Amino acid sequence: MKPVHIIGGGLAGSEAAWQLARAGVPAILHEMRPVRETEAHKTGQLAELVCSNSFRSDDSEYNAVGLLHDEMRRMDSLIMAAADAHQVPAGGALAVDREGFAAAVTNALASEPLITIRREEITAVPFETDSVIVATGPLTSTPLAESIRAVTGEDALAFFDAIAPIVHRESIDMSKAWMQSRYDKVGPGGTGADYINCAMDKDQYETFIRELLAAPVTDFKEWEKSTPYFEGCLPIEVMASRGIETLRYGPMKPVGLTDPHNSRKPHAVVQLRQDNALGTLYNMVGFQTKLKYAEQTRVLRLIPGLEKAEFARLGGLHRNTFINSPRLLDDQLRLKARPNVRFAGQITGVEGYIESAAIGLLAGIFAAAEQQEQLPLPSRERIENLSEFSTSEIRLDFLGEGVLSNGESPPHQQKLRLSEGAKPKFLRPPPPGGRNLAPPRTTALGALLAHITGSADAETFQPMNVNFGLFPPITEGRGGRERKLAYTARAKKDLAEWLGNPNKTMAA
């Protein structure tokens, strides 16, 4: 079987490679780091997290992001397995030790016999290759972007994404700051007191806003000046410029918090979230910025509790690139002009770590099905559901995970015993849903896929996080939390049916 070539070893490319190997399909993963560095990455690890360390809410009952986590776990996601293994306390969110997480993903892929990792830069899409997945993410190199543009006939779209500062925990003055999650919510691996909070009264807040707006920012290069920001990740100085109260209703909102030093509700709050397993680093939640470094240090030290803060990393700015997926891709993420090429991850116009990995997961499943020329189901307990074959022609010899009737143990494969005279083959049952490859639109995976491959308006297409607005509406007269619960209950039921196991309980 010919390998699938994956360009880019971020979250999407790593997940795609893993899904291919799980299906018994060889993959070659091309990653240019550390041969060629980017302006945002710091290491040569695969799946390195360059912005936040948070995968956001892990609530699969009332939050679309948490639902996506749940669906990916049920699809044997490497990214979710590594995140769960390296989580750090973060209230109701799933946050990870970024170094441990990236090392886990890198080690898992490097030890998989069906995956070859090549450290090299790919400067043009290899359109002559049988199967390619482009998962180069928001930092696609200029030569590769030009190669994509040449075949699509469209200019690449781009926006700016800013990075939040990281603070050394020991430099935070806890005589002014305190530990608490909003509403004391207990999340995965947490206690209900998972964030460091720095309170401001009205005068302190207004002084901070004045100094923030007066501070010089990083200059744009000429070619960057027309590039917009992504609205979901605006620099704090851009938010502050929209009105003095904007930050108080954004990342500095004081709701659900009480300052134990004076038993008062703060006027505004800066939250810091644990960034590594040791608890020695904390990132400033929602404080992405493009202030010049010297000014960042000065302005951020105006925050009570951070007067002597030492920064492990200051905020920065990088340029993201994405294609117009609704116009260019089909419903299996294939480039319409060159169907042997798929796209995955943030370059498709999804925004967020987990959304990127989710599209990588689907691209891997789609490519695996194509390579196998079989369209069965993805897990061991569903291997018997091969309804498209006559029982007189095929029966399964299933002896358990990775064990074959002849005593061999090739990774993640089972042996099919065919009727006499037929050639035996190895395959790992393929994509869920039989020949219906795409997950149901009512699931988080399906809603996200449908959005970027057709539901979104190609004329106004912009990066999008997963949210319930992408799902087919619930028609019953429900509102608020009840409606969200209805969305997730329907999604879990439909995913179970698509995976071929409708009777399995899919509780959070």
Short mmCIF file of C-alpha atoms in Angstrom, two decimals:
data_model
loop_
_atom_site.label_atom_id
_atom_site.label_comp_id
_atom_site.label_asym_id
_atom_site.label_seq_id
_atom_site.Cartn_x
_atom_site.Cartn_y
_atom_site.Cartn_z
CA MET A 1 0.00 0.00 0.00
CA LYS A 2 1.36 3.41 -0.94
CA PRO A 3 1.86 5.86 1.92
CA VAL A 4 -0.09 9.06 2.42
CA HIS A 5 2.19 12.11 2.58
CA ILE A 6 1.33 14.68 5.26
CA ILE A 7 2.90 18.12 5.12
CA GLY A 8 3.07 19.72 8.56
CA GLY A 9 3.57 18.19 12.00
CA GLY A 10 1.25 20.39 14.03
CA LEU A 11 -1.89 19.16 15.76
CA ALA A 12 -3.77 18.43 12.53
CA GLY A 13 -0.90 16.69 10.75
CA SER A 14 -0.04 14.65 13.84
CA GLU A 15 -3.64 13.54 14.29
CA ALA A 16 -4.01 12.69 10.59
CA ALA A 17 -0.87 10.52 10.70
CA TRP A 18 -2.12 8.73 13.81
CA GLN A 19 -5.54 8.00 12.26
CA LEU A 20 -3.88 6.61 9.12
CA ALA A 21 -1.67 4.31 11.17
CA ARG A 22 -4.64 3.20 13.26
CA ALA A 23 -6.29 2.18 9.99
CA GLY A 24 -3.23 0.21 8.89
CA VAL A 25 -2.21 2.78 6.26
CA PRO A 26 1.43 3.97 6.13
CA ALA A 27 2.05 7.70 6.44
CA ILE A 28 5.06 9.94 5.81
CA LEU A 29 4.94 13.05 7.98
CA HIS A 30 7.01 15.97 6.68
CA GLU A 31 7.90 18.63 9.27
CA MET A 32 10.33 21.43 8.49
CA ARG A 33 11.27 22.18 12.10
CA PRO A 34 13.98 22.28 13.34
CA VAL A 35 15.59 22.40 9.87
CA ARG A 36 13.71 25.63 9.29
CA GLU A 37 12.22 27.54 12.21
CA THR A 38 9.12 29.73 12.33
CA GLU A 39 8.65 33.06 14.08
CA ALA A 40 6.35 31.49 16.69
CA HIS A 41 7.64 27.97 17.47
CA LYS A 42 10.35 27.44 20.08
CA THR A 43 11.15 23.70 19.69
CA GLY A 44 11.32 20.93 17.11
CA GLN A 45 8.58 18.88 18.80
CA LEU A 46 5.53 17.82 16.85
CA ALA A 47 2.19 19.35 17.92
CA GLU A 48 3.90 22.24 19.71
CA LEU A 49 1.40 24.71 21.19
CA VAL A 50 2.48 28.23 20.33
CA CYS A 51 -0.29 30.34 21.87
CA SER A 52 -2.37 29.29 24.86
CA ASN A 53 -2.02 25.92 26.60
CA SER A 54 -5.80 25.58 26.87
CA PHE A 55 -8.09 23.35 24.83
CA ARG A 56 -10.95 25.36 26.34
CA SER A 57 -14.07 23.92 27.97
CA ASP A 58 -14.22 20.17 28.63
CA ASP A 59 -17.96 20.23 29.38
CA SER A 60 -19.53 17.85 26.84
CA GLU A 61 -23.09 18.50 28.00
CA TYR A 62 -23.38 22.26 27.66
CA ASN A 63 -20.47 23.36 25.48
CA ALA A 64 -19.75 22.67 21.80
CA VAL A 65 -15.98 22.57 22.40
CA GLY A 66 -16.38 20.02 25.20
CA LEU A 67 -18.63 17.99 22.91
CA LEU A 68 -15.90 18.00 20.26
CA HIS A 69 -13.43 16.74 22.90
CA ASP A 70 -15.82 13.90 23.71
CA GLU A 71 -16.33 12.92 20.08
CA MET A 72 -12.60 12.88 19.38
CA ARG A 73 -11.92 10.71 22.42
CA ARG A 74 -14.41 8.20 21.01
CA MET A 75 -12.52 8.30 17.70
CA ASP A 76 -9.20 7.27 19.28
CA SER A 77 -7.69 10.76 19.00
CA LEU A 78 -3.99 10.95 19.81
CA ILE A 79 -4.25 14.67 20.54
CA MET A 80 -6.98 14.13 23.14
CA ALA A 81 -5.14 11.17 24.69
CA ALA A 82 -1.99 13.27 25.07
CA ALA A 83 -3.98 16.21 26.44
CA ASP A 84 -5.71 14.04 29.02
CA ALA A 85 -2.39 12.52 30.08
CA HIS A 86 -0.74 15.93 30.55
CA GLN A 87 -3.58 18.08 31.84
CA VAL A 88 -3.00 20.79 34.41
CA PRO A 89 -5.65 22.38 36.66
CA ALA A 90 -7.77 24.94 34.78
CA GLY A 91 -11.23 25.10 36.30
CA GLY A 92 -13.78 23.83 33.78
CA ALA A 93 -11.26 23.94 30.94
CA LEU A 94 -8.84 21.31 29.66
CA ALA A 95 -5.36 22.82 29.79
CA VAL A 96 -2.08 20.98 29.35
CA ASP A 97 1.59 21.08 30.22
CA ARG A 98 2.67 22.15 26.75
CA GLU A 99 6.12 20.50 26.86
CA GLY A 100 4.82 17.19 28.18
CA PHE A 101 1.96 17.23 25.69
CA ALA A 102 4.18 17.84 22.65
CA ALA A 103 6.71 15.25 23.81
CA ALA A 104 3.94 12.65 24.21
CA VAL A 105 2.62 13.25 20.69
CA THR A 106 6.13 13.22 19.21
CA ASN A 107 7.06 9.99 20.98
CA ALA A 108 3.84 8.25 20.01
CA LEU A 109 4.30 9.06 16.33
CA ALA A 110 8.02 8.29 16.31
CA SER A 111 7.41 4.84 17.82
CA GLU A 112 4.62 3.91 15.38
CA PRO A 113 6.05 1.55 12.67
CA LEU A 114 3.61 2.76 10.03
CA ILE A 115 4.67 6.41 10.42
CA THR A 116 7.87 7.85 8.97
CA ILE A 117 8.87 11.34 10.14
CA ARG A 118 10.99 13.36 7.75
CA ARG A 119 12.53 16.61 8.98
CA GLU A 120 12.55 18.64 5.78
CA GLU A 121 10.88 21.66 4.25
CA ILE A 122 8.36 21.05 1.47
CA THR A 123 8.30 24.15 -0.73
CA ALA A 124 5.61 23.01 -3.18
CA VAL A 125 2.61 20.72 -2.92
CA PRO A 126 3.58 17.37 -4.54
CA PHE A 127 0.53 17.20 -6.78
CA GLU A 128 1.91 14.15 -8.58
CA THR A 129 1.78 12.07 -5.36
CA ASP A 130 -1.17 9.70 -5.01
CA SER A 131 -2.41 11.04 -1.69
CA VAL A 132 -1.34 14.20 0.14
CA ILE A 133 -2.67 16.01 3.20
CA VAL A 134 -1.57 19.63 3.56
CA ALA A 135 -1.68 20.48 7.27
CA THR A 136 0.83 23.32 7.47
CA GLY A 137 -1.30 25.45 9.71
CA PRO A 138 -1.36 29.20 10.13
CA LEU A 139 2.39 29.56 9.58
CA THR A 140 2.53 28.09 6.08
CA SER A 141 5.79 29.09 4.43
CA THR A 142 5.71 31.59 1.59
CA PRO A 143 6.92 29.16 -1.14
CA LEU A 144 4.33 26.56 -0.17
CA ALA A 145 1.58 29.18 -0.02
CA GLU A 146 2.55 30.29 -3.52
CA SER A 147 2.31 26.70 -4.71
CA ILE A 148 -1.21 26.44 -3.26
CA ARG A 149 -2.24 29.73 -4.79
CA ALA A 150 -0.97 28.69 -8.21
CA VAL A 151 -3.27 25.67 -8.38
CA THR A 152 -6.31 27.25 -6.69
CA GLY A 153 -6.17 30.48 -8.64
CA GLU A 154 -7.01 32.42 -5.47
CA ASP A 155 -5.04 34.73 -3.24
CA ALA A 156 -4.33 33.28 0.18
CA LEU A 157 -6.35 34.86 2.98
CA ALA A 158 -4.65 35.88 6.19
CA PHE A 159 -5.21 37.39 9.61
CA PHE A 160 -3.06 38.23 12.61
CA ASP A 161 -3.03 36.12 15.76
CA ALA A 162 -1.45 37.42 18.96
CA ILE A 163 0.32 35.48 21.74
CA ALA A 164 -0.26 36.05 25.47
CA PRO A 165 2.61 36.50 27.98
CA ILE A 166 3.70 33.77 30.43
CA VAL A 167 4.74 34.66 34.00
CA HIS A 168 6.99 32.82 36.48
CA ARG A 169 4.72 31.75 39.35
CA GLU A 170 7.26 32.64 42.05
CA SER A 171 7.31 36.28 40.90
CA ILE A 172 3.57 36.81 41.55
CA ASP A 173 2.71 38.58 44.81
CA MET A 174 0.14 36.28 46.42
CA SER A 175 -0.42 38.77 49.25
CA LYS A 176 -2.45 40.65 46.62
CA ALA A 177 -3.47 37.85 44.27
CA TRP A 178 -5.47 34.69 45.15
CA MET A 179 -6.44 31.31 43.76
CA GLN A 180 -10.03 30.80 42.54
CA SER A 181 -11.95 29.54 39.53
CA ARG A 182 -15.02 31.46 38.42
CA TYR A 183 -17.97 30.41 40.56
CA ASP A 184 -15.54 27.93 42.21
CA LYS A 185 -16.15 25.55 39.32
CA VAL A 186 -14.26 22.26 39.54
CA GLY A 187 -12.94 21.04 36.17
CA PRO A 188 -10.81 18.11 34.96
CA GLY A 189 -7.86 17.72 37.32
CA GLY A 190 -8.89 20.88 39.18
CA THR A 191 -10.05 21.91 42.64
CA GLY A 192 -12.24 24.95 42.02
CA ALA A 193 -9.28 27.20 42.84
CA ASP A 194 -7.23 26.81 39.69
CA TYR A 195 -6.57 30.36 38.48
CA ILE A 196 -4.45 33.12 39.97
CA ASN A 197 -6.55 36.28 40.14
CA CYS A 198 -5.29 39.85 40.27
CA ALA A 199 -7.98 42.35 41.24
CA MET A 200 -8.28 46.01 40.26
CA ASP A 201 -10.44 48.76 41.68
CA LYS A 202 -11.90 51.39 39.36
CA ASP A 203 -8.96 53.81 39.59
CA GLN A 204 -6.39 51.05 38.98
CA TYR A 205 -8.37 49.76 36.01
CA GLU A 206 -8.72 53.16 34.36
CA THR A 207 -5.01 53.90 34.87
CA PHE A 208 -4.14 50.56 33.31
CA ILE A 209 -6.33 51.26 30.27
CA ARG A 210 -4.77 54.72 29.76
CA GLU A 211 -1.23 53.34 29.91
CA LEU A 212 -2.13 50.40 27.68
CA LEU A 213 -3.51 52.68 24.97
CA ALA A 214 -0.53 55.03 25.19
CA ALA A 215 2.10 52.29 24.86
CA PRO A 216 3.85 51.79 21.49
CA VAL A 217 3.07 48.63 19.54
CA THR A 218 4.95 46.47 17.07
CA ASP A 219 5.15 48.03 13.62
CA PHE A 220 3.60 46.25 10.67
CA LYS A 221 5.57 45.40 7.59
CA GLU A 222 4.18 46.99 4.44
CA TRP A 223 2.71 43.71 3.16
CA GLU A 224 0.99 43.09 6.51
CA LYS A 225 -0.89 46.36 6.80
CA SER A 226 -4.09 45.14 5.12
CA THR A 227 -4.22 41.91 7.15
CA PRO A 228 -7.16 41.81 9.60
CA TYR A 229 -7.21 40.38 13.12
CA PHE A 230 -9.21 37.30 14.02
CA GLU A 231 -12.05 38.63 16.20
CA GLY A 232 -11.79 35.70 18.62
CA CYS A 233 -8.16 36.49 19.50
CA LEU A 234 -7.80 40.27 19.53
CA PRO A 235 -4.83 41.94 21.22
CA ILE A 236 -5.85 43.59 24.49
CA GLU A 237 -4.85 47.02 23.21
CA VAL A 238 -7.17 46.62 20.22
CA MET A 239 -10.03 45.62 22.53
CA ALA A 240 -9.28 48.54 24.84
CA SER A 241 -9.40 50.96 21.91
CA ARG A 242 -13.06 50.03 21.37
CA GLY A 243 -14.12 51.54 24.69
CA ILE A 244 -12.97 51.78 28.30
CA GLU A 245 -15.38 49.06 29.46
CA THR A 246 -14.57 46.54 26.71
CA LEU A 247 -11.94 44.63 28.66
CA ARG A 248 -14.18 44.54 31.77
CA TYR A 249 -16.72 42.63 29.69
CA GLY A 250 -14.02 40.49 28.07
CA PRO A 251 -10.89 38.87 29.56
CA MET A 252 -10.95 41.14 32.64
CA LYS A 253 -14.56 40.46 33.63
CA PRO A 254 -14.90 40.12 37.42
CA VAL A 255 -17.94 37.83 37.52
CA GLY A 256 -17.92 34.76 39.77
CA LEU A 257 -14.92 35.99 41.80
CA THR A 258 -14.47 37.47 45.27
CA ASP A 259 -11.22 38.97 46.56
CA PRO A 260 -10.54 37.14 49.87
CA HIS A 261 -8.18 39.91 50.99
CA ASN A 262 -11.09 42.34 51.45
CA SER A 263 -14.20 40.16 50.76
CA ARG A 264 -15.20 42.48 47.91
CA LYS A 265 -16.24 41.93 44.32
CA PRO A 266 -13.46 43.40 42.17
CA HIS A 267 -14.06 46.09 39.55
CA ALA A 268 -11.91 44.09 37.10
CA VAL A 269 -9.76 40.96 37.29
CA VAL A 270 -6.73 39.63 35.42
CA GLN A 271 -6.62 35.82 35.48
CA LEU A 272 -3.54 33.62 35.04
CA ARG A 273 -3.82 29.93 34.19
CA GLN A 274 -1.28 27.21 34.98
CA ASP A 275 0.88 26.56 31.90
CA ASN A 276 2.99 23.54 32.90
CA ALA A 277 2.66 20.44 35.07
CA LEU A 278 5.14 21.75 37.62
CA GLY A 279 2.99 24.81 38.25
CA THR A 280 5.97 27.11 37.82
CA LEU A 281 4.57 29.01 34.81
CA TYR A 282 1.23 30.80 34.41
CA ASN A 283 -0.14 32.43 31.26
CA MET A 284 -2.21 35.60 31.27
CA VAL A 285 -5.65 34.55 30.08
CA GLY A 286 -6.88 36.57 27.09
CA PHE A 287 -3.90 38.95 27.31
CA GLN A 288 -2.52 38.43 23.81
CA THR A 289 -0.73 41.62 22.80
CA LYS A 290 1.48 43.28 20.24
CA LEU A 291 3.00 45.87 22.57
CA LYS A 292 6.75 46.31 22.22
CA TYR A 293 8.61 44.19 24.75
CA ALA A 294 9.86 46.96 27.05
CA GLU A 295 6.38 48.50 27.19
CA GLN A 296 4.75 45.13 27.83
CA THR A 297 6.84 44.68 30.94
CA ARG A 298 6.11 48.21 32.17
CA VAL A 299 2.37 48.16 31.52
CA LEU A 300 1.73 44.62 32.79
CA ARG A 301 3.57 45.39 36.03
CA LEU A 302 0.86 47.99 36.74
CA ILE A 303 -1.44 45.04 37.54
CA PRO A 304 -1.73 44.49 41.32
CA GLY A 305 0.22 41.37 42.21
CA LEU A 306 2.41 41.58 39.11
CA GLU A 307 4.52 44.56 40.16
CA LYS A 308 7.63 42.36 40.23
CA ALA A 309 6.51 39.84 37.61
CA GLU A 310 9.21 37.99 35.70
CA PHE A 311 8.15 36.88 32.23
CA ALA A 312 9.12 33.52 30.75
CA ARG A 313 7.69 34.73 27.45
CA LEU A 314 6.33 38.08 26.39
CA GLY A 315 3.40 38.48 24.03
CA GLY A 316 3.90 38.61 20.30
CA LEU A 317 2.22 38.60 16.95
CA HIS A 318 2.21 36.19 14.05
CA ARG A 319 0.44 36.04 10.73
CA ASN A 320 -2.02 33.24 10.01
CA THR A 321 -2.93 31.90 6.58
CA PHE A 322 -6.03 30.00 5.49
CA ILE A 323 -7.70 29.01 2.23
CA ASN A 324 -11.26 29.67 1.11
CA SER A 325 -12.42 26.15 1.93
CA PRO A 326 -16.12 26.51 0.97
CA ARG A 327 -15.00 27.38 -2.55
CA LEU A 328 -12.01 25.06 -2.87
CA LEU A 329 -12.71 21.84 -0.94
CA ASP A 330 -15.25 19.03 -1.32
CA ASP A 331 -16.99 17.32 1.59
CA GLN A 332 -14.03 14.99 2.15
CA LEU A 333 -11.57 17.91 2.40
CA ARG A 334 -10.19 17.24 -1.09
CA LEU A 335 -9.09 20.06 -3.32
CA LYS A 336 -11.68 20.15 -6.08
CA ALA A 337 -9.06 21.01 -8.68
CA ARG A 338 -6.72 18.21 -7.51
CA PRO A 339 -8.68 15.50 -5.62
CA ASN A 340 -5.51 13.65 -4.58
CA VAL A 341 -4.71 16.59 -2.27
CA ARG A 342 -6.53 17.16 1.01
CA PHE A 343 -6.25 20.05 3.45
CA ALA A 344 -6.49 19.79 7.23
CA GLY A 345 -6.20 21.99 10.30
CA GLN A 346 -6.21 25.74 10.66
CA ILE A 347 -5.31 26.31 7.03
CA THR A 348 -8.87 25.14 6.21
CA GLY A 349 -10.34 28.04 8.17
CA VAL A 350 -11.11 26.46 11.52
CA GLU A 351 -9.84 28.35 14.54
CA GLY A 352 -8.51 26.73 17.69
CA TYR A 353 -6.28 23.86 18.70
CA ILE A 354 -9.00 21.27 19.03
CA GLU A 355 -10.83 22.30 15.87
CA SER A 356 -7.55 21.98 13.96
CA ALA A 357 -6.92 18.51 15.35
CA ALA A 358 -10.52 17.49 14.59
CA ILE A 359 -10.16 18.31 10.91
CA GLY A 360 -6.84 16.42 10.90
CA LEU A 361 -8.65 13.42 12.38
CA LEU A 362 -11.27 13.51 9.60
CA ALA A 363 -8.68 14.01 6.86
CA GLY A 364 -6.79 10.96 8.13
CA ILE A 365 -9.94 8.83 8.17
CA PHE A 366 -10.97 9.95 4.68
CA ALA A 367 -7.49 9.32 3.24
CA ALA A 368 -7.28 5.91 4.91
CA ALA A 369 -10.59 4.81 3.39
CA GLU A 370 -9.41 5.91 -0.02
CA GLN A 371 -6.13 4.03 0.29
CA GLN A 372 -7.75 0.84 1.49
CA GLU A 373 -10.51 1.00 -1.10
CA GLN A 374 -12.65 -0.31 1.73
CA LEU A 375 -15.08 1.66 3.80
CA PRO A 376 -15.66 -0.20 7.07
CA LEU A 377 -15.76 0.98 10.68
CA PRO A 378 -13.11 2.30 13.07
CA SER A 379 -13.02 0.29 16.26
CA ARG A 380 -12.46 -3.29 17.26
CA GLU A 381 -15.93 -3.85 18.67
CA ARG A 382 -17.48 -2.67 15.41
CA ILE A 383 -15.40 -4.90 13.14
CA GLU A 384 -18.27 -7.32 12.58
CA ASN A 385 -20.43 -4.68 10.91
CA LEU A 386 -19.40 -5.26 7.29
CA SER A 387 -22.90 -5.37 5.87
CA GLU A 388 -21.79 -4.67 2.30
CA PHE A 389 -20.21 -8.13 2.09
CA SER A 390 -22.11 -11.40 1.89
CA THR A 391 -21.63 -13.61 4.94
CA SER A 392 -20.97 -16.51 2.56
CA GLU A 393 -18.01 -14.62 1.16
CA ILE A 394 -16.37 -13.31 4.30
CA ARG A 395 -16.01 -14.04 7.96
CA LEU A 396 -13.86 -12.43 10.59
CA ASP A 397 -11.26 -14.12 12.72
CA PHE A 398 -11.11 -11.63 15.58
CA LEU A 399 -8.76 -12.65 18.36
CA GLY A 400 -8.36 -9.30 20.06
CA GLU A 401 -6.35 -6.14 19.75
CA GLY A 402 -3.55 -6.54 17.21
CA VAL A 403 -3.51 -10.38 17.32
CA LEU A 404 -3.90 -12.44 14.16
CA SER A 405 -4.89 -16.04 13.69
CA ASN A 406 -1.43 -16.88 12.38
CA GLY A 407 0.25 -15.50 15.49
CA GLU A 408 1.54 -12.30 13.87
CA SER A 409 0.88 -8.96 15.49
CA PRO A 410 1.09 -6.14 12.96
CA PRO A 411 0.06 -2.86 14.59
CA HIS A 412 -3.63 -1.98 14.64
CA GLN A 413 -4.70 -4.56 12.05
CA GLN A 414 -6.92 -7.62 11.89
CA LYS A 415 -6.98 -10.46 9.41
CA LEU A 416 -9.97 -11.24 7.25
CA ARG A 417 -10.52 -14.85 6.24
CA LEU A 418 -12.19 -14.79 2.85
CA SER A 419 -13.88 -17.59 0.97
CA GLU A 420 -11.58 -20.28 -0.40
CA GLY A 421 -9.45 -19.03 -3.27
CA ALA A 422 -9.66 -15.38 -2.25
CA LYS A 423 -6.51 -13.58 -1.20
CA PRO A 424 -6.36 -12.77 2.51
CA LYS A 425 -5.80 -9.12 3.39
CA PHE A 426 -4.98 -7.05 6.39
CA LEU A 427 -6.96 -3.98 7.19
CA ARG A 428 -8.14 -2.05 10.15
CA PRO A 429 -11.80 -1.37 9.68
CA PRO A 430 -12.01 2.04 8.20
CA PRO A 431 -14.01 5.06 8.63
CA PRO A 432 -17.07 5.08 10.75
CA GLY A 433 -20.45 5.01 9.18
CA GLY A 434 -19.83 2.41 6.49
CA ARG A 435 -19.88 4.18 3.15
CA ASN A 436 -21.28 7.33 4.70
CA LEU A 437 -17.84 8.79 5.40
CA ALA A 438 -18.78 12.20 6.76
CA PRO A 439 -20.00 12.29 10.36
CA PRO A 440 -23.60 13.45 10.86
CA ARG A 441 -24.10 17.18 10.62
CA THR A 442 -25.72 17.04 14.06
CA THR A 443 -22.36 16.14 15.66
CA ALA A 444 -19.62 18.63 16.47
CA LEU A 445 -17.29 16.96 13.96
CA GLY A 446 -19.95 16.97 11.26
CA ALA A 447 -21.08 20.54 11.91
CA LEU A 448 -17.52 21.85 11.72
CA LEU A 449 -16.78 19.88 8.55
CA ALA A 450 -20.01 21.00 6.88
CA HIS A 451 -19.32 24.63 7.74
CA ILE A 452 -15.91 24.82 6.12
CA THR A 453 -16.80 22.70 3.08
CA GLY A 454 -20.00 24.36 2.00
CA SER A 455 -22.28 25.89 4.61
CA ALA A 456 -20.22 29.04 5.05
CA ASP A 457 -20.51 31.86 2.53
CA ALA A 458 -17.39 31.74 0.35
CA GLU A 459 -17.56 35.50 -0.18
CA THR A 460 -17.31 36.34 3.52
CA PHE A 461 -15.53 33.23 4.84
CA GLN A 462 -13.51 33.80 8.02
CA PRO A 463 -11.96 31.39 10.58
CA MET A 464 -14.52 29.86 12.93
CA ASN A 465 -14.48 28.05 16.27
CA VAL A 466 -16.93 25.21 16.82
CA ASN A 467 -20.19 26.48 18.32
CA PHE A 468 -23.83 25.47 18.47
CA GLY A 469 -24.66 28.00 15.76
CA LEU A 470 -23.09 25.59 13.25
CA PHE A 471 -25.47 22.76 14.22
CA PRO A 472 -28.89 22.14 12.64
CA PRO A 473 -31.30 23.94 14.97
CA ILE A 474 -33.30 22.16 17.64
CA THR A 475 -36.93 22.84 16.75
CA GLU A 476 -38.54 22.14 20.11
CA GLY A 477 -39.35 25.17 22.26
CA ARG A 478 -36.28 25.11 24.46
CA GLY A 479 -33.90 27.79 25.60
CA GLY A 480 -30.64 28.34 27.44
CA ARG A 481 -29.01 25.34 29.08
CA GLU A 482 -31.88 23.03 28.16
CA ARG A 483 -31.33 23.74 24.47
CA LYS A 484 -27.58 23.15 24.76
CA LEU A 485 -28.20 19.85 26.50
CA ALA A 486 -30.59 18.88 23.68
CA TYR A 487 -27.86 19.64 21.11
CA THR A 488 -25.29 17.50 22.88
CA ALA A 489 -27.68 14.62 23.61
CA ARG A 490 -28.68 14.48 19.93
CA ALA A 491 -25.02 14.65 18.86
CA LYS A 492 -23.97 11.79 21.15
CA LYS A 493 -26.84 9.61 19.96
CA ASP A 494 -26.14 10.30 16.27
CA LEU A 495 -22.40 9.75 16.67
CA ALA A 496 -23.02 6.40 18.36
CA GLU A 497 -25.23 5.32 15.47
CA TRP A 498 -22.69 6.52 12.91
CA LEU A 499 -19.97 4.58 14.68
CA GLY A 500 -22.11 1.49 14.38
CA ASN A 501 -22.97 1.04 18.04
CA PRO A 502 -26.30 2.77 18.70
CA ASN A 503 -26.93 0.91 21.95
CA LYS A 504 -23.74 2.08 23.63
CA THR A 505 -24.24 4.74 26.25
CA MET A 506 -22.29 7.86 25.33
CA ALA A 507 -22.47 9.73 28.60
CA ALA A 508 -20.02 12.54 29.21
#
